[in-house]
Amino acid sequence: MSDETGGFDAGWLDLRAGFDHAARVPALERRLAAMLRRRPGNQLTIVDLGAGTGGGLMHLAPRLTRWLSPGIHQSWRLVERDPALIAAGQTRLATLPAVVAGGLRVTYQPADLALEDLSGLIAGADLVHFTALIDLAGMDWLVGLADAVAACGVPLLGALTFDGRMDWSPPADGDDAAVAGFIHHQRRDKGLGGVALGADAAPALARLLTDRGMTVRLVASDWVIGPEDTAMHAAMVDGVAGALDDLAADGLVPAGQPAAFRAAREAAGPGRLMVGHLDLLAWRRGHE
C-alpha cells in the first residue's frame, strides 16, 4: 500500500489490479468514449497523472480501442515520479494485446506532481486520467488540478478514489475503530499540496470542477474482496494495522489496538470485504 509520502509498491499495484478492473464504472467510460468520438482528427492524447505501473492504461486503452472509431490512435503520456514503478510499468506494458498496442503510443514522463506545473503537464491533452491518486492530495493541489483541467477544457476521468467505506462480513470487534483510525491516518500530509483530504477528496474535486463550469458525475466503484482472495485480505489487514501502528507510535490510539485488530480479524476469517471508492467523470458543460 502507500507509504508516508504517498508512494506505492509495485507488488501492491499488481495485487490490486484485478480488483481495480472489476470495480471501474463502464457507464462512465462509455459516456466518455461517446464524447471523444465527436472530437476531430484521428489522434487522441491522454495524460495519466500518477500513472504508476500503467494500470489505468491497461484497463482503459483496450476499451477505447473497442468503442472509438476505427483508425483512432491513442497517445498516452504516463506521468510518474518513481523510477522503480516506471521500470515495472515498461515491462508490464509489453503484455498489451497486439490489437491494442498497434494503435498505441506510450511515453513515460518522469515528474513529481507535487512540484510540476499541472497546466504544463496536461497541455495538448484530449483527456486527463488518474487512478487512486487524489485521496493523497491536499486542497491546494486539487485547486490547481481543477484550474488546469477547466482551463484546458478537456474531460477528466478519475478512478478509484477511496471514500471512507470499509465493511468486513463477518465483522469483528474493533473493525469500526480500526477503520476510523485508517481514515484519520490517510489525512496526513503526503507531500502533495498539504494535508491529504483522504476520503473527502472526490467530493471536494467534484465541487471545485462544478464551480469552474464543468459537469461532474460521481459513481461508486467499490472493491468486493471475496473469501477466496486471501492475499488481498491479508494486504488490507496489514494496511489498516500499519496505519494504527503509526498512530499508536504518536499516542493517538491505544498501544494495543493494532495487535488486537489483527487478532480479531484473524479469528473472524477473511469472509467478504467491501472497500468503497468513487469514479469521477467531468467535462465542459455543453460538450456532452
XYZ file of N, CA, C and O in Angstrom, residues 157-276:
480
model
N -11.215 11.903 -16.323
C -11.716 10.649 -15.763
C -10.786 10.239 -14.636
O -9.599 9.971 -14.853
N -11.319 10.231 -13.420
C -10.541 9.853 -12.245
C -11.165 8.645 -11.583
O -12.333 8.678 -11.188
N -10.413 7.582 -11.448
C -10.955 6.311 -10.976
C -10.458 5.980 -9.579
O -9.341 6.318 -9.191
N -11.323 5.303 -8.813
C -10.938 4.547 -7.623
C -10.327 5.412 -6.537
O -9.263 5.122 -5.993
N -11.045 6.477 -6.193
C -10.666 7.292 -5.043
C -11.372 6.744 -3.807
O -12.603 6.675 -3.767
N -10.607 6.354 -2.798
C -11.173 5.805 -1.558
C -12.107 6.833 -0.919
O -11.776 8.010 -0.823
N -13.285 6.365 -0.471
C -14.274 7.299 0.075
C -14.614 7.045 1.539
O -15.592 7.593 2.059
N -13.826 6.211 2.213
C -14.002 6.034 3.640
C -14.821 4.831 4.056
O -14.871 4.483 5.238
N -15.474 4.162 3.120
C -16.284 2.991 3.468
C -15.422 1.734 3.427
O -14.706 1.495 2.471
N -15.513 0.931 4.477
C -14.794 -0.328 4.542
C -15.603 -1.248 5.453
O -15.789 -0.953 6.632
N -16.095 -2.337 4.888
C -17.037 -3.166 5.635
C -16.670 -4.636 5.497
O -16.724 -5.199 4.402
N -16.286 -5.263 6.616
C -15.996 -6.687 6.652
C -17.239 -7.477 7.039
O -18.020 -7.044 7.898
N -17.434 -8.621 6.406
C -18.507 -9.537 6.778
C -17.947 -10.961 6.752
O -17.510 -11.419 5.694
N -17.890 -11.676 7.903
C -18.426 -11.239 9.191
C -17.578 -10.148 9.825
O -16.359 -10.089 9.609
N -18.225 -9.304 10.645
C -17.470 -8.261 11.341
C -16.696 -8.843 12.509
O -16.914 -9.977 12.923
N -15.791 -8.038 13.025
C -15.035 -8.396 14.232
C -15.026 -7.202 15.172
O -15.158 -6.047 14.736
N -14.880 -7.481 16.444
C -14.761 -6.393 17.407
C -13.586 -5.495 17.034
O -12.493 -5.974 16.726
N -13.847 -4.217 17.045
C -12.783 -3.261 16.749
C -12.693 -2.829 15.306
O -11.887 -1.945 14.983
N -13.508 -3.407 14.403
C -13.440 -3.004 12.988
C -13.689 -1.510 12.816
O -12.938 -0.817 12.110
N -14.769 -1.011 13.428
C -15.138 0.389 13.203
C -14.054 1.339 13.699
O -13.710 2.319 13.020
N -13.506 1.047 14.875
C -12.453 1.908 15.412
C -11.196 1.838 14.551
O -10.507 2.851 14.342
N -10.894 0.647 14.028
C -9.715 0.494 13.183
C -9.878 1.268 11.874
O -8.942 1.940 11.413
N -11.060 1.190 11.267
C -11.297 1.921 10.025
C -11.249 3.427 10.279
O -10.694 4.189 9.472
N -11.808 3.863 11.398
C -11.731 5.289 11.743
C -10.280 5.729 11.879
O -9.897 6.822 11.429
N -9.440 4.878 12.479
C -8.023 5.196 12.581
C -7.353 5.267 11.222
O -6.537 6.156 10.959
N -7.695 4.325 10.346
C -7.129 4.315 8.993
C -7.497 5.604 8.253
O -6.647 6.216 7.586
N -8.759 6.020 8.377
C -9.205 7.251 7.716
C -8.454 8.456 8.277
O -8.031 9.351 7.531
N -8.267 8.471 9.583
C -7.511 9.561 10.200
C -6.069 9.578 9.688
O -5.513 10.648 9.364
N -5.473 8.408 9.589
C -4.089 8.298 9.111
C -3.969 8.784 7.669
O -2.943 9.379 7.290
N -4.991 8.547 6.874
C -4.962 8.990 5.469
C -4.814 10.490 5.334
O -4.347 10.979 4.303
N -5.238 11.214 6.340
C -5.259 12.673 6.246
C -3.921 13.316 6.613
O -3.834 14.537 6.719
N -2.885 12.507 6.783
C -1.557 13.082 6.986
C -1.056 13.717 5.689
O -1.511 13.393 4.599
N -0.112 14.610 5.839
C 0.469 15.283 4.672
C 1.305 14.277 3.884
O 2.281 13.725 4.394
N 0.920 14.013 2.639
C 1.636 13.081 1.768
C 2.583 13.804 0.807
O 3.105 13.204 -0.126
N 2.741 15.105 1.017
C 3.638 15.856 0.155
C 3.018 16.283 -1.152
O 3.728 16.609 -2.110
N 1.686 16.318 -1.202
C 1.008 16.688 -2.447
C -0.008 17.795 -2.145
O -1.212 17.585 -2.130
N 0.518 18.974 -1.836
C -0.360 20.123 -1.668
C -0.985 20.254 -0.298
O -2.076 20.804 -0.167
N -0.294 19.769 0.738
C -0.805 19.956 2.089
C -1.414 18.700 2.669
O -1.258 17.608 2.130
N -2.106 18.866 3.790
C -2.718 17.736 4.480
C -3.690 17.038 3.527
O -4.569 17.662 2.931
N -3.524 15.724 3.376
C -4.328 14.967 2.410
C -5.808 14.990 2.794
O -6.164 14.897 3.970
N -6.659 15.090 1.801
C -8.101 15.096 2.026
C -8.659 13.700 2.236
O -9.778 13.539 2.726
N -7.911 12.670 1.833
C -8.361 11.310 2.064
C -9.740 11.048 1.500
O -10.018 11.306 0.324
N -10.635 10.557 2.361
C -11.968 10.139 1.920
C -12.824 11.287 1.398
O -13.835 11.042 0.733
N -12.438 12.533 1.659
C -13.214 13.687 1.182
C -12.745 14.190 -0.182
O -13.308 15.158 -0.711
N -11.735 13.557 -0.756
C -11.091 14.128 -1.937
C -12.004 14.159 -3.157
O -12.068 15.177 -3.866
N -12.692 13.062 -3.458
C -13.501 13.024 -4.683
C -14.645 14.037 -4.631
O -14.845 14.786 -5.604
N -15.435 14.111 -3.541
C -16.460 15.165 -3.494
C -15.868 16.569 -3.559
O -16.468 17.467 -4.169
N -14.692 16.769 -2.947
C -14.070 18.095 -2.993
C -13.690 18.470 -4.423
O -13.951 19.600 -4.874
N -13.081 17.536 -5.161
C -12.723 17.825 -6.550
C -13.974 18.041 -7.392
O -13.988 18.915 -8.260
N -15.016 17.268 -7.136
C -16.267 17.453 -7.883
C -16.802 18.865 -7.695
O -17.240 19.518 -8.658
N -16.774 19.376 -6.458
C -17.256 20.742 -6.204
C -16.383 21.767 -6.914
O -16.896 22.739 -7.508
N -15.067 21.581 -6.852
C -14.167 22.529 -7.499
C -14.404 22.584 -9.009
O -14.405 23.666 -9.618
N -14.576 21.435 -9.625
C -14.798 21.397 -11.074
C -16.161 21.978 -11.439
O -16.292 22.691 -12.446
N -17.176 21.686 -10.639
C -18.506 22.254 -10.887
C -18.451 23.775 -10.810
O -19.039 24.479 -11.651
N -17.743 24.297 -9.812
C -17.615 25.748 -9.664
C -16.904 26.381 -10.849
O -17.055 27.591 -11.090
N -16.151 25.593 -11.596
C -15.417 26.105 -12.757
C -16.126 25.793 -14.070
O -15.513 25.845 -15.136
N -17.406 25.487 -13.994
C -18.219 25.356 -15.193
C -18.220 23.993 -15.837
O -18.604 23.861 -17.006
N -17.821 22.958 -15.087
C -17.813 21.614 -15.651
C -18.955 20.794 -15.070
O -19.419 21.034 -13.945
N -19.431 19.849 -15.852
C -20.412 18.880 -15.388
C -19.669 17.683 -14.816
O -18.692 17.220 -15.412
N -20.128 17.194 -13.676
C -19.410 16.142 -12.971
C -20.366 15.024 -12.592
O -21.496 15.273 -12.154
N -19.914 13.805 -12.769
C -20.639 12.622 -12.288
C -19.707 11.843 -11.357
O -18.563 11.555 -11.709
N -20.226 11.499 -10.185
C -19.526 10.638 -9.229
C -20.325 9.356 -9.077
O -21.532 9.409 -8.802
N -19.682 8.210 -9.252
C -20.359 6.915 -9.178
C -19.506 5.969 -8.336
O -18.272 5.939 -8.471
N -20.154 5.183 -7.480
C -19.438 4.228 -6.644
C -18.728 3.184 -7.499
O -19.292 2.668 -8.476
N -17.489 2.880 -7.118
C -16.682 1.874 -7.825
C -15.982 1.019 -6.760
O -14.772 1.080 -6.590
N -16.767 0.232 -6.063
C -16.292 -0.444 -4.858
C -15.548 -1.733 -5.170
O -15.955 -2.506 -6.047
N -14.466 -1.968 -4.429
C -13.859 -3.289 -4.426
C -14.773 -4.255 -3.675
O -15.302 -3.916 -2.610
N -14.924 -5.452 -4.195
C -15.569 -6.542 -3.469
C -14.549 -7.675 -3.390
O -14.210 -8.283 -4.403
N -14.055 -7.925 -2.187
C -12.994 -8.890 -1.950
C -13.622 -10.106 -1.290
O -14.160 -10.014 -0.188
N -13.598 -11.240 -1.991
C -14.273 -12.439 -1.508
C -13.405 -13.267 -0.584
O -12.196 -13.028 -0.444
N -13.980 -14.288 0.044
C -13.219 -15.116 0.989
C -12.062 -15.860 0.336
O -11.110 -16.242 1.020
N -12.147 -16.056 -0.985
C -11.061 -16.748 -1.688
C -9.856 -15.836 -1.947
O -8.772 -16.313 -2.295
N -10.038 -14.530 -1.759
C -8.991 -13.562 -2.079
C -8.101 -13.323 -0.853
O -8.016 -12.216 -0.316
N -7.433 -14.395 -0.433
C -6.726 -14.343 0.847
C -5.569 -13.346 0.844
O -5.309 -12.688 1.857
N -4.853 -13.231 -0.275
C -3.723 -12.304 -0.320
C -4.202 -10.862 -0.184
O -3.563 -10.043 0.498
N -5.317 -10.543 -0.832
C -5.834 -9.181 -0.738
C -6.364 -8.899 0.665
O -6.165 -7.799 1.205
N -7.043 -9.879 1.275
C -7.478 -9.691 2.660
C -6.285 -9.414 3.565
O -6.313 -8.497 4.400
N -5.223 -10.205 3.414
C -4.042 -10.016 4.254
C -3.435 -8.630 4.040
O -3.012 -7.970 5.001
N -3.395 -8.175 2.788
C -2.841 -6.854 2.498
C -3.683 -5.753 3.125
O -3.143 -4.759 3.639
N -4.998 -5.914 3.101
C -5.864 -4.906 3.689
C -5.712 -4.861 5.203
O -5.655 -3.777 5.803
N -5.652 -6.032 5.832
C -5.434 -6.059 7.282
C -4.084 -5.423 7.617
O -3.973 -4.615 8.548
N -3.050 -5.761 6.840
C -1.725 -5.183 7.074
C -1.755 -3.658 6.902
O -1.115 -2.922 7.666
N -2.482 -3.200 5.893
C -2.551 -1.757 5.645
C -3.226 -1.005 6.777
O -2.742 0.044 7.220
N -4.356 -1.543 7.242
C -5.065 -0.885 8.343
C -4.230 -0.965 9.621
O -4.068 0.028 10.343
N -3.692 -2.155 9.920
C -2.889 -2.314 11.131
C -1.630 -1.446 11.085
O -1.202 -0.892 12.116
N -1.025 -1.313 9.911
C 0.146 -0.455 9.781
C -0.178 1.001 10.078
O 0.613 1.714 10.709
N -1.339 1.450 9.608
C -1.767 2.814 9.934
C -1.962 2.970 11.437
O -1.572 3.982 12.032
N -2.565 1.956 12.071
C -2.751 2.004 13.523
C -1.418 2.000 14.260
O -1.271 2.668 15.294
N -0.438 1.258 13.746
C 0.900 1.274 14.340
C 1.467 2.695 14.364
O 2.042 3.140 15.369
N 1.329 3.397 13.254
C 1.824 4.778 13.188
C 1.099 5.666 14.201
O 1.721 6.481 14.891
N -0.211 5.511 14.276
C -0.992 6.326 15.208
C -0.629 5.994 16.655
O -0.541 6.890 17.502
N -0.419 4.707 16.922
C -0.052 4.306 18.279
C 1.306 4.883 18.670
O 1.517 5.305 19.818
N 2.239 4.904 17.715
C 3.562 5.468 17.997
C 3.477 6.943 18.358
O 4.318 7.462 19.117
N 2.468 7.623 17.837
C 2.265 9.045 18.134
C 1.318 9.262 19.307
O 0.951 10.406 19.609
N 0.887 8.174 19.942
C -0.010 8.281 21.084
C -1.441 8.634 20.733
O -2.206 9.076 21.601
N -1.835 8.404 19.495
C -3.172 8.805 19.052
C -4.197 7.689 19.175
O -5.403 7.952 19.100
N -3.747 6.449 19.310
C -4.628 5.319 19.599
C -3.935 4.463 20.655
O -2.707 4.563 20.845
N -4.675 3.605 21.353
C -4.038 2.759 22.371
C -2.951 1.880 21.766
O -3.067 1.396 20.626
N -1.893 1.648 22.539
C -0.744 0.886 22.044
C -1.129 -0.518 21.610
O -0.529 -1.085 20.684
N -2.123 -1.114 22.236
C -2.502 -2.475 21.894
C -3.505 -2.604 20.773
O -3.842 -3.733 20.370
N -3.986 -1.482 20.222
C -5.045 -1.566 19.208
C -4.605 -2.283 17.930
O -5.367 -3.103 17.395
N -3.401 -2.029 17.393
C -3.031 -2.734 16.156
C -3.036 -4.253 16.317
O -3.587 -4.966 15.466
N -2.440 -4.765 17.381
C -2.389 -6.210 17.585
C -3.779 -6.774 17.836
O -4.116 -7.869 17.351
N -4.609 -6.035 18.571
C -5.969 -6.500 18.839
C -6.777 -6.581 17.549
O -7.566 -7.523 17.347
N -6.580 -5.610 16.678
C -7.284 -5.625 15.393
C -6.855 -6.831 14.558
O -7.701 -7.547 14.005
N -5.563 -7.072 14.481
C -5.071 -8.226 13.723
C -5.655 -9.531 14.271
O -6.113 -10.393 13.503
N -5.640 -9.673 15.593
C -6.126 -10.912 16.203
C -7.615 -11.098 15.959
O -8.079 -12.217 15.659
N -8.381 -10.024 16.065
C -9.827 -10.127 15.862
C -10.150 -10.473 14.413
O -11.039 -11.296 14.147
N -9.417 -9.895 13.477
C -9.670 -10.202 12.070
C -9.256 -11.633 11.738
O -9.929 -12.317 10.962
N -8.178 -12.111 12.326
C -7.759 -13.496 12.091
C -8.797 -14.468 12.633
O -9.120 -15.474 11.991
N -9.354 -14.159 13.784
C -10.374 -15.029 14.366
C -11.653 -15.025 13.546
O -12.324 -16.058 13.409
N -12.000 -13.880 12.967
C -13.235 -13.781 12.180
C -13.103 -14.470 10.830
O -14.094 -14.916 10.244
N -11.880 -14.556 10.296
C -11.686 -15.132 8.967
C -11.875 -14.080 7.893
O -12.425 -13.000 8.146
N -11.416 -14.376 6.666
C -11.449 -13.353 5.612
C -12.845 -12.926 5.209
O -13.120 -11.750 5.032
N -13.766 -13.876 5.037
C -15.132 -13.513 4.666
C -15.187 -12.655 3.419
O -14.512 -12.911 2.421
N -15.958 -11.575 3.513
C -16.150 -10.645 2.401
C -15.791 -9.250 2.883
O -16.159 -8.845 3.991
N -15.087 -8.514 2.055
C -14.716 -7.144 2.390
C -15.103 -6.225 1.249
O -14.757 -6.472 0.092
N -15.829 -5.174 1.586
C -16.146 -4.122 0.625
C -15.325 -2.894 0.984
O -15.308 -2.458 2.137
N -14.635 -2.348 -0.002
C -13.876 -1.113 0.179
C -14.447 -0.082 -0.792
O -14.423 -0.278 -2.005
N -14.974 0.997 -0.236
C -15.670 1.982 -1.054
C -14.741 2.910 -1.815
O -13.758 3.425 -1.264
